[in-house]
Tab-separated table of C-alpha atoms and ligand atoms in Angstrom:
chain	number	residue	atom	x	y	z
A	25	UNK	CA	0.000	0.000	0.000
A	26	UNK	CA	1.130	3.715	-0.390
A	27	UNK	CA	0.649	6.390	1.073
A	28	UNK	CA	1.299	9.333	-1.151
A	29	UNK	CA	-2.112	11.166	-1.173
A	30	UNK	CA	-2.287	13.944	1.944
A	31	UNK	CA	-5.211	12.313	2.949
A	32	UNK	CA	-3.694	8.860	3.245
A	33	UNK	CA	-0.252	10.726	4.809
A	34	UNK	CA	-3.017	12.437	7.504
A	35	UNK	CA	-4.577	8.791	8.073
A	36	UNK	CA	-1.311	7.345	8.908
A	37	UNK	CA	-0.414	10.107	11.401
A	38	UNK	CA	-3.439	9.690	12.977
A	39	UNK	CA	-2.692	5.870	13.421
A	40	UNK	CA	0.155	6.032	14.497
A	41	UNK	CA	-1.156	8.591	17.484
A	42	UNK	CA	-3.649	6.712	18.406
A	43	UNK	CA	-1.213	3.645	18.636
A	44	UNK	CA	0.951	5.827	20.704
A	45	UNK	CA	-2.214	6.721	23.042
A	46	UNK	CA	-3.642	3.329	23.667
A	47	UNK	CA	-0.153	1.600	24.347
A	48	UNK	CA	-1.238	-0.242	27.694
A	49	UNK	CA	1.567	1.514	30.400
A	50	UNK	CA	3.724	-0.615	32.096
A	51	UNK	CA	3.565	-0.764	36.082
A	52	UNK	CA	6.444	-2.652	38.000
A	53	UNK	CA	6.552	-3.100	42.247
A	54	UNK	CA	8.716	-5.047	44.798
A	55	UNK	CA	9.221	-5.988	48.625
A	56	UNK	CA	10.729	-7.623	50.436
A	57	UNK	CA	10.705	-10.046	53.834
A	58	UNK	CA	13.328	-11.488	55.642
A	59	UNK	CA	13.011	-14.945	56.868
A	60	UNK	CA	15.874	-15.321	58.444
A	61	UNK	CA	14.913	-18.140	61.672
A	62	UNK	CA	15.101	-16.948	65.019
A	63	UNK	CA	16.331	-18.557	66.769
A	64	UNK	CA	18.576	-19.833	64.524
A	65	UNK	CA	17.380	-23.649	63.253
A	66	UNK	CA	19.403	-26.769	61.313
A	67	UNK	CA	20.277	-26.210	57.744
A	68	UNK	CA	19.762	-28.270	54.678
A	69	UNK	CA	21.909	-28.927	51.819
A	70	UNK	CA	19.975	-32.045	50.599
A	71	UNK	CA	18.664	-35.213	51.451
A	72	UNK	CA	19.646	-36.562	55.008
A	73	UNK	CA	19.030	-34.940	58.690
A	74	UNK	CA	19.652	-30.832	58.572
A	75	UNK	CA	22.874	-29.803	60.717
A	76	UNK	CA	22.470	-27.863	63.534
A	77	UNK	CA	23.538	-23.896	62.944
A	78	UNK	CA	25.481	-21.811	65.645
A	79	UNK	CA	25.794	-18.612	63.725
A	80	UNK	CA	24.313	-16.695	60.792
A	81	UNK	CA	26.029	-14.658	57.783
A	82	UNK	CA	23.182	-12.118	56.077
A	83	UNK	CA	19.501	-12.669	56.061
A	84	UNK	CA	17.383	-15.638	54.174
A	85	UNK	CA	14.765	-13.480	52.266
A	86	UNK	CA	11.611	-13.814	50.081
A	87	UNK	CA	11.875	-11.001	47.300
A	88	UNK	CA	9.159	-10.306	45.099
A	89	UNK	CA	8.889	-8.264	42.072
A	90	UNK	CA	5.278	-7.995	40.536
A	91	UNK	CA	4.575	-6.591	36.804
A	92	UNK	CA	1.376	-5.305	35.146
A	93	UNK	CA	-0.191	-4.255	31.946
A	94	UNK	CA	-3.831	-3.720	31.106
A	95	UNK	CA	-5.051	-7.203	32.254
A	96	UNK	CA	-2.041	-9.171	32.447
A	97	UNK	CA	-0.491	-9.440	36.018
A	98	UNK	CA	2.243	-11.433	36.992
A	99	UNK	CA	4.757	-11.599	39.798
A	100	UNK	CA	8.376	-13.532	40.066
A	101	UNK	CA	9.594	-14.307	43.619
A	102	UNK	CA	12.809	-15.684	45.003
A	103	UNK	CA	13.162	-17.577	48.172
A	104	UNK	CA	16.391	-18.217	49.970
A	105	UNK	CA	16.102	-21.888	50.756
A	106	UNK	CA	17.654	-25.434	48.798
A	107	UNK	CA	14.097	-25.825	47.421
A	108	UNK	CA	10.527	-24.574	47.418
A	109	UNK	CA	7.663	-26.788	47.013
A	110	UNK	CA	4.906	-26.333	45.368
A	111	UNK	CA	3.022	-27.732	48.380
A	112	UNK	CA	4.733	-24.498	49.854
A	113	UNK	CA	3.785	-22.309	47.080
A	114	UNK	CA	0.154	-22.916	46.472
A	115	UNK	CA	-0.395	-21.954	50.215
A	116	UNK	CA	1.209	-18.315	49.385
A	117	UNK	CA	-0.544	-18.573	46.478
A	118	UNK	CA	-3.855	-18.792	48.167
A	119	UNK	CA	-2.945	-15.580	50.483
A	120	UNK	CA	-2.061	-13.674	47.433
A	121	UNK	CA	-5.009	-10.773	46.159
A	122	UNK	CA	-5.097	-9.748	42.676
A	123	UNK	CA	-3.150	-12.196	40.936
A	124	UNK	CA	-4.527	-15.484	39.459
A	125	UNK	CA	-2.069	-18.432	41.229
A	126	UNK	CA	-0.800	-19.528	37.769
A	127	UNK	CA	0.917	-16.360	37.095
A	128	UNK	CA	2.952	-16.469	40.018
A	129	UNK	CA	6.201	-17.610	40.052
A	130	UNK	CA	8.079	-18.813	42.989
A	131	UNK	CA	11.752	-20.049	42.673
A	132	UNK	CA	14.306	-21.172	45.189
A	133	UNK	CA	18.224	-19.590	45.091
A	134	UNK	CA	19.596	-23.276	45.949
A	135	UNK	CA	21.508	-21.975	49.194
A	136	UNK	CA	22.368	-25.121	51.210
A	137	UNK	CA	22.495	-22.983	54.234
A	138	UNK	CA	19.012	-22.625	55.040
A	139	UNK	CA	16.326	-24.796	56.699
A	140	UNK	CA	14.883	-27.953	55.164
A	141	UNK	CA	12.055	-26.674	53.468
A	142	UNK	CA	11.078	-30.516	52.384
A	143	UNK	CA	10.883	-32.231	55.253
A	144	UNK	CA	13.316	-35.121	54.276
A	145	UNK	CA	12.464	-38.163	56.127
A	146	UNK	CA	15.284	-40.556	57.442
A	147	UNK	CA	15.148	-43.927	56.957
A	148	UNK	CA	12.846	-44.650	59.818
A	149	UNK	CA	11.023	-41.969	58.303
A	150	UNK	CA	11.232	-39.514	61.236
A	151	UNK	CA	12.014	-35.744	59.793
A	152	UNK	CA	13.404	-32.519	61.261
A	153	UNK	CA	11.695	-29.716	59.284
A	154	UNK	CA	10.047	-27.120	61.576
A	155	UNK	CA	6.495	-26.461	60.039
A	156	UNK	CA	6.185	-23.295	61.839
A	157	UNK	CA	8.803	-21.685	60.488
A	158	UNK	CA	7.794	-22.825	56.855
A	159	UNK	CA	3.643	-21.453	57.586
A	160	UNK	CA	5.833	-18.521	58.541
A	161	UNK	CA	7.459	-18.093	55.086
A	162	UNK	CA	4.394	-18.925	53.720
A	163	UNK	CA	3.122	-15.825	55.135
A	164	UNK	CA	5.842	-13.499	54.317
A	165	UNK	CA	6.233	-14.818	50.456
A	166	UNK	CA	2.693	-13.718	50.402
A	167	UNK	CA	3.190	-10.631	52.047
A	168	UNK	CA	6.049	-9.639	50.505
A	169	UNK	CA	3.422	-10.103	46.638
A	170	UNK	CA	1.163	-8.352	48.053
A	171	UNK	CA	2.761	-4.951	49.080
A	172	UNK	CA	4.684	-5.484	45.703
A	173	UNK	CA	1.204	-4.986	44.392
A	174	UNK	CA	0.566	-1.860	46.230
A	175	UNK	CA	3.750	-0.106	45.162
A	176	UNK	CA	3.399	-0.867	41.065
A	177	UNK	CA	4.180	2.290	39.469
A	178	UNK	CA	4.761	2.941	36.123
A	179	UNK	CA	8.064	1.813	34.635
A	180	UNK	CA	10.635	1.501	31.454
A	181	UNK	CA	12.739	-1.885	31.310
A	182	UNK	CA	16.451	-2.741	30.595
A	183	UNK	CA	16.411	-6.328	29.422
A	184	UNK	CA	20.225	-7.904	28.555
A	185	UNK	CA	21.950	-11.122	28.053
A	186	UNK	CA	25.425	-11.490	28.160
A	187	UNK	CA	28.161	-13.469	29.239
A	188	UNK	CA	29.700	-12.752	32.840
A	189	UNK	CA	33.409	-12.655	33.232
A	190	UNK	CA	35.333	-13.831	35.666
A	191	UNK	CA	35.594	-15.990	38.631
A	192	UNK	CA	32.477	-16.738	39.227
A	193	UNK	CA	30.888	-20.362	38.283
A	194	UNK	CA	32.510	-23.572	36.770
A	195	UNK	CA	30.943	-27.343	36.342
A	196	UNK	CA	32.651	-29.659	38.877
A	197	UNK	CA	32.114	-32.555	37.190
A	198	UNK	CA	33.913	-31.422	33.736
A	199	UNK	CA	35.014	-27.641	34.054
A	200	UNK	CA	33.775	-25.723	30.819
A	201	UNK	CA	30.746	-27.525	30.607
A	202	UNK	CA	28.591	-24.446	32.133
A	203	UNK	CA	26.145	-22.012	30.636
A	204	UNK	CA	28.526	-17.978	31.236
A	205	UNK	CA	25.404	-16.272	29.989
A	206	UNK	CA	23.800	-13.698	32.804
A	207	UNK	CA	20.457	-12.766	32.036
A	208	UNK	CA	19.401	-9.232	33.973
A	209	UNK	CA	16.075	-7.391	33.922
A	210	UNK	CA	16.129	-3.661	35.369
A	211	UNK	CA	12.241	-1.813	35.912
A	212	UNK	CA	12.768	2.057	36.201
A	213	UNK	CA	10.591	4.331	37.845
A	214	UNK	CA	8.997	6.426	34.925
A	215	UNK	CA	7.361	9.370	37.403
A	216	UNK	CA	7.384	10.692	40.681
A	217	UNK	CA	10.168	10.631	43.267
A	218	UNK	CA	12.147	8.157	41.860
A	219	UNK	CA	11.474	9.005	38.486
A	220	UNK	CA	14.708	7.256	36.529
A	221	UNK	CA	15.675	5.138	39.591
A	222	UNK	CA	15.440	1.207	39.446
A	223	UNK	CA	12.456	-0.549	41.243
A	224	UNK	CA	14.039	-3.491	40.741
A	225	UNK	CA	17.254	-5.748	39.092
A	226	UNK	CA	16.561	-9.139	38.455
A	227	UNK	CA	19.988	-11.306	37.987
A	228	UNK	CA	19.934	-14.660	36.215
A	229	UNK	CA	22.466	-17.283	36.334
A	230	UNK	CA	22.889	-20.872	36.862
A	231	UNK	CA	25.335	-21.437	39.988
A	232	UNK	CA	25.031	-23.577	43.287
A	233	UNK	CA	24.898	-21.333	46.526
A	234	UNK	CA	26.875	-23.978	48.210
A	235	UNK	CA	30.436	-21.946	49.162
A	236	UNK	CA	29.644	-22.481	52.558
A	237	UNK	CA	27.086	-25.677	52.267
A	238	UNK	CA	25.619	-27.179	55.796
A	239	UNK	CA	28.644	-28.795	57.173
A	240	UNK	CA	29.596	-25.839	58.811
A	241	UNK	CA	27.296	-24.544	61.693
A	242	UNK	CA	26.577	-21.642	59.521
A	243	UNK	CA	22.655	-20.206	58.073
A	244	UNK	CA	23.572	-18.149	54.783
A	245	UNK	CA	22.417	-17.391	51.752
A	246	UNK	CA	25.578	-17.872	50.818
A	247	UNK	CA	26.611	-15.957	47.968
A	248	UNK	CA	23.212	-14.386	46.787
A	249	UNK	CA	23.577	-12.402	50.166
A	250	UNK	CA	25.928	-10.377	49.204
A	251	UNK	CA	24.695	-10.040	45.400
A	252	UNK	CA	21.460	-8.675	46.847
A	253	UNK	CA	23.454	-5.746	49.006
A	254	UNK	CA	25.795	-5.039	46.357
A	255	UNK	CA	22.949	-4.413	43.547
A	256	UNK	CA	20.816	-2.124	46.037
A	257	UNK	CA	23.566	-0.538	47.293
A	258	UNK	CA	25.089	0.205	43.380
A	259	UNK	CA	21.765	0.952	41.535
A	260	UNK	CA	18.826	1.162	44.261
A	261	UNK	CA	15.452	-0.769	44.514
A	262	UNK	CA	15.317	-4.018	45.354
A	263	UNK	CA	17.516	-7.113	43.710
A	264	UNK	CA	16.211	-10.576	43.237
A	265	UNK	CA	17.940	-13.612	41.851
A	266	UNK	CA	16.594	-16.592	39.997
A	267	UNK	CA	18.806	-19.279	39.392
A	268	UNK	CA	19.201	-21.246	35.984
A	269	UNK	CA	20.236	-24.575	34.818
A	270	UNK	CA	22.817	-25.463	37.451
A	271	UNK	CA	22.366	-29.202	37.849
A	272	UNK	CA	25.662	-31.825	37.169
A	273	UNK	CA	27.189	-29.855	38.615
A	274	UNK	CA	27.282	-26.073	38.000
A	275	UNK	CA	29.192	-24.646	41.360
A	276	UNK	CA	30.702	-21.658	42.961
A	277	UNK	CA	34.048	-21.416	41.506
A	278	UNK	CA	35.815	-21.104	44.612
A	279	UNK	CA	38.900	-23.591	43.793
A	280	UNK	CA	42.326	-21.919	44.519
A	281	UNK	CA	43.849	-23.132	41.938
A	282	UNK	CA	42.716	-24.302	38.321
A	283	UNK	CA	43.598	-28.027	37.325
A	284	UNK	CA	42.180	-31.305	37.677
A	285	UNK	CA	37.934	-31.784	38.081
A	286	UNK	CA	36.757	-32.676	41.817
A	287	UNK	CA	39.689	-31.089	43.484
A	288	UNK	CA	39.436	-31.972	47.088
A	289	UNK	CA	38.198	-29.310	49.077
A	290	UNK	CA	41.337	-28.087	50.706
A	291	UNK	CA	42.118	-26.404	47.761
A	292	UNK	CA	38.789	-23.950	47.798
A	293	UNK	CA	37.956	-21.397	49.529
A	294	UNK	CA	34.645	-22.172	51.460
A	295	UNK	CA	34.384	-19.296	53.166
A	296	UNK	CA	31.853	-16.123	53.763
A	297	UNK	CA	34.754	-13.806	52.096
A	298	UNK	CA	34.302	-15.956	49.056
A	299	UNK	CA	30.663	-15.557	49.240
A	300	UNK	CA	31.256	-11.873	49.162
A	301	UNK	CA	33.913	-11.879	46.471
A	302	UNK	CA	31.617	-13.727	44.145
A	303	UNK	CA	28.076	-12.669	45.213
A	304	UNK	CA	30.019	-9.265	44.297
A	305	UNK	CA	31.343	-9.997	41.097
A	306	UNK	CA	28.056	-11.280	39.906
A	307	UNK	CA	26.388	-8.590	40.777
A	308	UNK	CA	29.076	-6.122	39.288
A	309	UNK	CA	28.980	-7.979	35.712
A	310	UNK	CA	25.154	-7.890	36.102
A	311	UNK	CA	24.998	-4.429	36.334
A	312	UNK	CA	27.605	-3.799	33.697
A	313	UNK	CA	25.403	-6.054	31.214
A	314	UNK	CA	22.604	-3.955	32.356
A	315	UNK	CA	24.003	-0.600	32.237
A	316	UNK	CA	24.595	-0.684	28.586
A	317	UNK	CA	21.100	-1.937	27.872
A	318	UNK	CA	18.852	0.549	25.646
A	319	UNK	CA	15.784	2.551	28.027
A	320	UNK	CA	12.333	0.335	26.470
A	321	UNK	CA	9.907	3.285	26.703
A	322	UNK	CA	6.891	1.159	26.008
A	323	UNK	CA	7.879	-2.675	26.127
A	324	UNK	CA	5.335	-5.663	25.898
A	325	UNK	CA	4.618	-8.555	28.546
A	326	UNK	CA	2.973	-12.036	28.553
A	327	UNK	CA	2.848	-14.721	30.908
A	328	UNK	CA	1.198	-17.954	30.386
A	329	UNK	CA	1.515	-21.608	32.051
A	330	UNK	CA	0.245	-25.166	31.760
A	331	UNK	CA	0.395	-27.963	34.328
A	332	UNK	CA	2.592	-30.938	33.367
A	333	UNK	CA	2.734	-34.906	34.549
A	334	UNK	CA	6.492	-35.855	35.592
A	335	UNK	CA	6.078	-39.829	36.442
A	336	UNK	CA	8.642	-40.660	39.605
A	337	UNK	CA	10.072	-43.491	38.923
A	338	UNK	CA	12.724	-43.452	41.540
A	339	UNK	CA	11.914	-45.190	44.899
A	340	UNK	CA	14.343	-43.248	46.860
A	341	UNK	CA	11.955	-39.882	45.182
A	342	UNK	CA	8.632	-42.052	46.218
A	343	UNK	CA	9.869	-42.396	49.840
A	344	UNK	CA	10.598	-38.678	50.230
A	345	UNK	CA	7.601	-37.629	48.267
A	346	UNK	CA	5.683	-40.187	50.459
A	347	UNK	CA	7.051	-39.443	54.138
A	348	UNK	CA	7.482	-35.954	53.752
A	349	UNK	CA	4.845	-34.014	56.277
A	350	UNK	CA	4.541	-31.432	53.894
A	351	UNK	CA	1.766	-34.464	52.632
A	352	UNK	CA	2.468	-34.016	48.686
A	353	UNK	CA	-0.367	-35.211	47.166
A	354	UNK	CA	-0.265	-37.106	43.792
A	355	UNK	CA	-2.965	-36.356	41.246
A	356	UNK	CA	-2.297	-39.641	39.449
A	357	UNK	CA	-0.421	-42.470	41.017
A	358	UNK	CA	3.440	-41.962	41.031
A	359	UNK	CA	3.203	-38.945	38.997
A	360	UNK	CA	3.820	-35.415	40.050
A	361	UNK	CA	2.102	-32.176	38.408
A	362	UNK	CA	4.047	-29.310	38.099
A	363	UNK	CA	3.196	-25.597	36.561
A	364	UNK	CA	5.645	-24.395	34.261
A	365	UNK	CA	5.383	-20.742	32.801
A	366	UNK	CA	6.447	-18.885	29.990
A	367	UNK	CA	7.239	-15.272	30.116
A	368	UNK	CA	8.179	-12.456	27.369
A	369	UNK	CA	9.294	-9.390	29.242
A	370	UNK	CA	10.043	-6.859	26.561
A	371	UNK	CA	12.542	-8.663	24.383
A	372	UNK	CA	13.247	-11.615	26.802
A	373	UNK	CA	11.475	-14.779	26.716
A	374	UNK	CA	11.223	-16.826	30.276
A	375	UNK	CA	10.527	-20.850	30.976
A	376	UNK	CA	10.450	-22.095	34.337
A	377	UNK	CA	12.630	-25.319	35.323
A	378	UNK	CA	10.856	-27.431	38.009
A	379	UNK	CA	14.089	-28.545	39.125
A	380	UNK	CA	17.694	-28.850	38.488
A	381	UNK	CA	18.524	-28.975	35.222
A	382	UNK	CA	21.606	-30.031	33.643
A	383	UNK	CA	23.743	-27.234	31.645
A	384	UNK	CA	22.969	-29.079	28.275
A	385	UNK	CA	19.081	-29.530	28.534
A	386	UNK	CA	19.584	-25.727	29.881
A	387	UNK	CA	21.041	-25.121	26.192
A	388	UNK	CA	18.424	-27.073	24.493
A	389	UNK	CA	16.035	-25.313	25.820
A	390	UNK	CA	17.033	-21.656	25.512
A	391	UNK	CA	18.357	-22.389	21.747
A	392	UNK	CA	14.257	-22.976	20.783
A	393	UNK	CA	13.057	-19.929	22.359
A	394	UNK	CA	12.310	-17.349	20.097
A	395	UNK	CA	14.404	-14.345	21.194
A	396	UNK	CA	18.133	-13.987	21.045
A	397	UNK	CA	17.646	-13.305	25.446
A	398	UNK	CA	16.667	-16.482	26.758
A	399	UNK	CA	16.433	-17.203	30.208
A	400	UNK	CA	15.893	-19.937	32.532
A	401	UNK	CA	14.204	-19.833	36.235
A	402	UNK	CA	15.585	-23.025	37.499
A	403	UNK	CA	13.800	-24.989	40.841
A	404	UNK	CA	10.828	-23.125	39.906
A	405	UNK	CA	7.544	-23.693	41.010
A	406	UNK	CA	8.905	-27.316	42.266
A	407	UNK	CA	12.229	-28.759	42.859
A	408	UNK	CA	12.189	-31.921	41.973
A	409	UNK	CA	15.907	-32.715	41.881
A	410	UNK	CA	17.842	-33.534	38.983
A	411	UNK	CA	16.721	-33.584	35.056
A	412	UNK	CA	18.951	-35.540	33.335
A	413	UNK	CA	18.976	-36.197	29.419
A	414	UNK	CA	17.983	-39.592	29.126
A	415	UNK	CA	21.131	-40.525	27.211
A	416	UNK	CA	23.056	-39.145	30.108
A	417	UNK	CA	20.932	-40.378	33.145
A	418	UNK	CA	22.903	-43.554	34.232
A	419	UNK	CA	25.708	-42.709	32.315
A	420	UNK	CA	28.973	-42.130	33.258
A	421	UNK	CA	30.245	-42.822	36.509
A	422	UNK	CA	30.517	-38.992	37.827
A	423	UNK	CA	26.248	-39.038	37.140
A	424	UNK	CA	25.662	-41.716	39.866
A	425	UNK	CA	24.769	-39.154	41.869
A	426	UNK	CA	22.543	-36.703	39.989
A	427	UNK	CA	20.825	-39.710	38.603
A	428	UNK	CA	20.051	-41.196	41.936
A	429	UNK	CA	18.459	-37.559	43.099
A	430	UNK	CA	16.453	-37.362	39.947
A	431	UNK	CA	12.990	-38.727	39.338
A	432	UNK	CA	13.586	-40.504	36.796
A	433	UNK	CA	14.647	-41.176	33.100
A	434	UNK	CA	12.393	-38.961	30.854
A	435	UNK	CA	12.005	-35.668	33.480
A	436	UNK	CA	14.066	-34.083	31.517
A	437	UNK	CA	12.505	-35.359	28.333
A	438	UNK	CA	9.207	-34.753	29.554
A	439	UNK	CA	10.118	-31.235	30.541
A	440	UNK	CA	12.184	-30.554	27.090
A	441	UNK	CA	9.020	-31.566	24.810
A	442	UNK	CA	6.659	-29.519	26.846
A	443	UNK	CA	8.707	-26.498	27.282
A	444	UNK	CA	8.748	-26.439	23.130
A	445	UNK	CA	5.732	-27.051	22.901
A	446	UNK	CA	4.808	-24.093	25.163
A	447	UNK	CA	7.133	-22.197	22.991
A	448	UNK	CA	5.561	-22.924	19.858
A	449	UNK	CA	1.921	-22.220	20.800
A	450	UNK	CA	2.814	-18.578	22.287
A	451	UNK	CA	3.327	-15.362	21.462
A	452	UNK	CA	6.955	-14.167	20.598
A	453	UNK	CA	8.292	-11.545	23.008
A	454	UNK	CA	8.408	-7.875	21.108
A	455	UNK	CA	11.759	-6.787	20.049
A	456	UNK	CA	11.467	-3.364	21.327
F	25	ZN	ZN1	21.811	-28.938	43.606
């Protein structure tokens, strides 16, 4: 068609105002709660009884960043804890006003210095998770959505993806077999106070919180504690952090020397300095990836989710599932039923993990979405353990363990199809 008449030239105009004038404003707020334990309780950094703690470095928080435009309303929460249940989750979901259950997403940062959040029975099947202090969380992930809600404001995005240099994550089992890409989404206040002031940085990155682990009398968020302070105290607002595809075995790269995989660990640095040096460096590459990022005036967002079947074939999975008093209930027998989401945030596109996810199904995944800034939120919604490949599950030696903490052969399959399907069947994210 062309447009060469006045007339047509005056039509266009006109369009392209009212375009302008109906574009749906975007509104971004976040909180958040501490849920630190006091007194102090045991800390779990997997399956087995929690160790007692004596001490505490930082705060455990829930951190909540909600997003709205016209009807769509979402919000993305971290918790500091090895793993959040959805048995957890639906019971903040249920406190939560103004925002349908399915488009809230709550992940876990994968510190193994916080309290057992599953209730891992032993093998009499006694556990040690303190219920009150979870109904507690509960309460404050909820919270902390909720006054999120009441502080949405309207707001411009940075959205970048990029690779993060230095020191910071590594793959135990085989070094360079990790995923360097940081994803980072910055909301800016677009009036009032704090107009061109961040409400919130959102960091992205596939690591294991586990400098410190729970061998060591110590509750921590290990080394998202200090990524938190350093982001707030660097570009304001609040700073939440979402883990990616970290399973087999993505790690803190604290070793003190480079050389040989599975170096024993008197040659790292477990320490809370090391938590600070790399909870610091992540955060200073985030914001360097984000700082460079084009202002989106007027970006687009989506959110969507289905529920999908993941059978458990593992029996050691079926006894925790089973004993756990956080009574999981199975829809189907042996099968568990897990929400996944997909977001588009301006340019990015966003699937949830329910899980730990290896670095190459973390690949596989983020190659099919459609936007050059993919990112993952892995244990998402559920935690599940490890998704292995199936040609890898059972595989080499090294994946004896990851394969025994997994639910079986095709969760990772499973989870692979359905993510591409959800892919195919949705909207791609705006490139603007
Ligand atoms: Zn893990």
């Amino acid at each position: 068609m062309k447009f060469s008449t006045p007339l047509n030239l005056f039509i266009l105009l006109f369009l392209c105002l009212f375009t302008q004038a109906t574009a749906q404003t975007l509104r971004v707020g976040a909180a958040v709660r501490v849920i630190t334990p006091d007194p102090l309780l045991p800390v779990s950094g997997g399956i087995g009884t929690p160790k007692p703690s004596v001490e505490k470095k930082g705060d455990l928080f829930a951190r909540a960043m909600v997003f709205e435009q016209g009807n769509t309303r979402f919000a993305i929460v971290n918790v500091d804890n090895l793993g959040w249940t959805s048995v957890l989750g639906n019971k903040s979901r249920a406190l939560i006003k103004g925002i349908a259950p399915e488009n809230i997403l709550i992940g876990a940062t994968h510190t193994h210095s916080a309290p057992d959040a599953y209730g891992f029975p032993d093998a009499t099947g006694k556990n040690f998770a303190d219920l009150k202090y979870l109904d507690r969380c509960v309460q404050q992930i909820a919270d902390a959505v909720n006054e999120a809600i009441t502080k949405l404001e309207p707001a411009a995005l940075k959205v970048n993806v990029e690779e993060a240099k230095g020191k910071i994550a590594y793959n135990y089992y085989a070094p360079a077999l990790y995923d360097p890409r940081c994803g980072v989404i910055q909301a800016i206040a677009t009036t009032g106070a704090h107009q061109g002031k961040a409400i919130a940085t959102l960091v992205n990155y596939a690591i294991h919180p586990e400098v410190i682990g729970s061998g060591r009398g110590i509750l921590s968020p290990d080394l998202c504690g200090p990524l938190y302070s350093r982001i707030e105290a660097q570009a304001g607002g609040v700073a939440l952090f979402m883990n990616g595809a970290q399973g087999g075995m993505v790690t803190a790269d604290t070793r003190l020397e480079y050389g040989k995989e599975g170096q024993s660990s008197q040659k790292e640095a477990n320490t809370w300095e090391e938590c600070i040096r790399i909870g610091e460096l992540l955060a200073d590459e985030a914001l360097r990836i984000i700082n460079k990022a084009p202002v989106l005036d007027s970006p687009s967002i989506y959110c969507t989710s289905k529920m999908i079947d993941l059978p458990v074939d593992s029996e050691m999975m079926r006894y925790i599932l089973t004993k756990s008093p956080l009574k999981y209930e199975y829809k189907k027998p042996n099968t568990v039923s897990t929400q996944l989401n997909l977001l588009n945030i301006g340019p990015a596109q966003i699937l949830t993990v329910p899980g730990e996810a290896l670095p190459n199904v973390g690949y596989y995944v983020k190659r099919h979405m459609a936007t050059k800034m993919p990112f993952l939120f892995g244990l998402t919604n559920d935690a599940f353990g490890y998704m292995l490949a199936k040609v890898d599950y059972n595989s080499f030696k090294r994946y004896d363990y990851v394969t025994r903490t997994s639910l079986g052969e095709m969760t990772a399959e499973i989870y692979m199809d359905q993510a591409l399907q959800l892919i195919q069947v949705s909207p791609k994210p705006v490139l603007k």
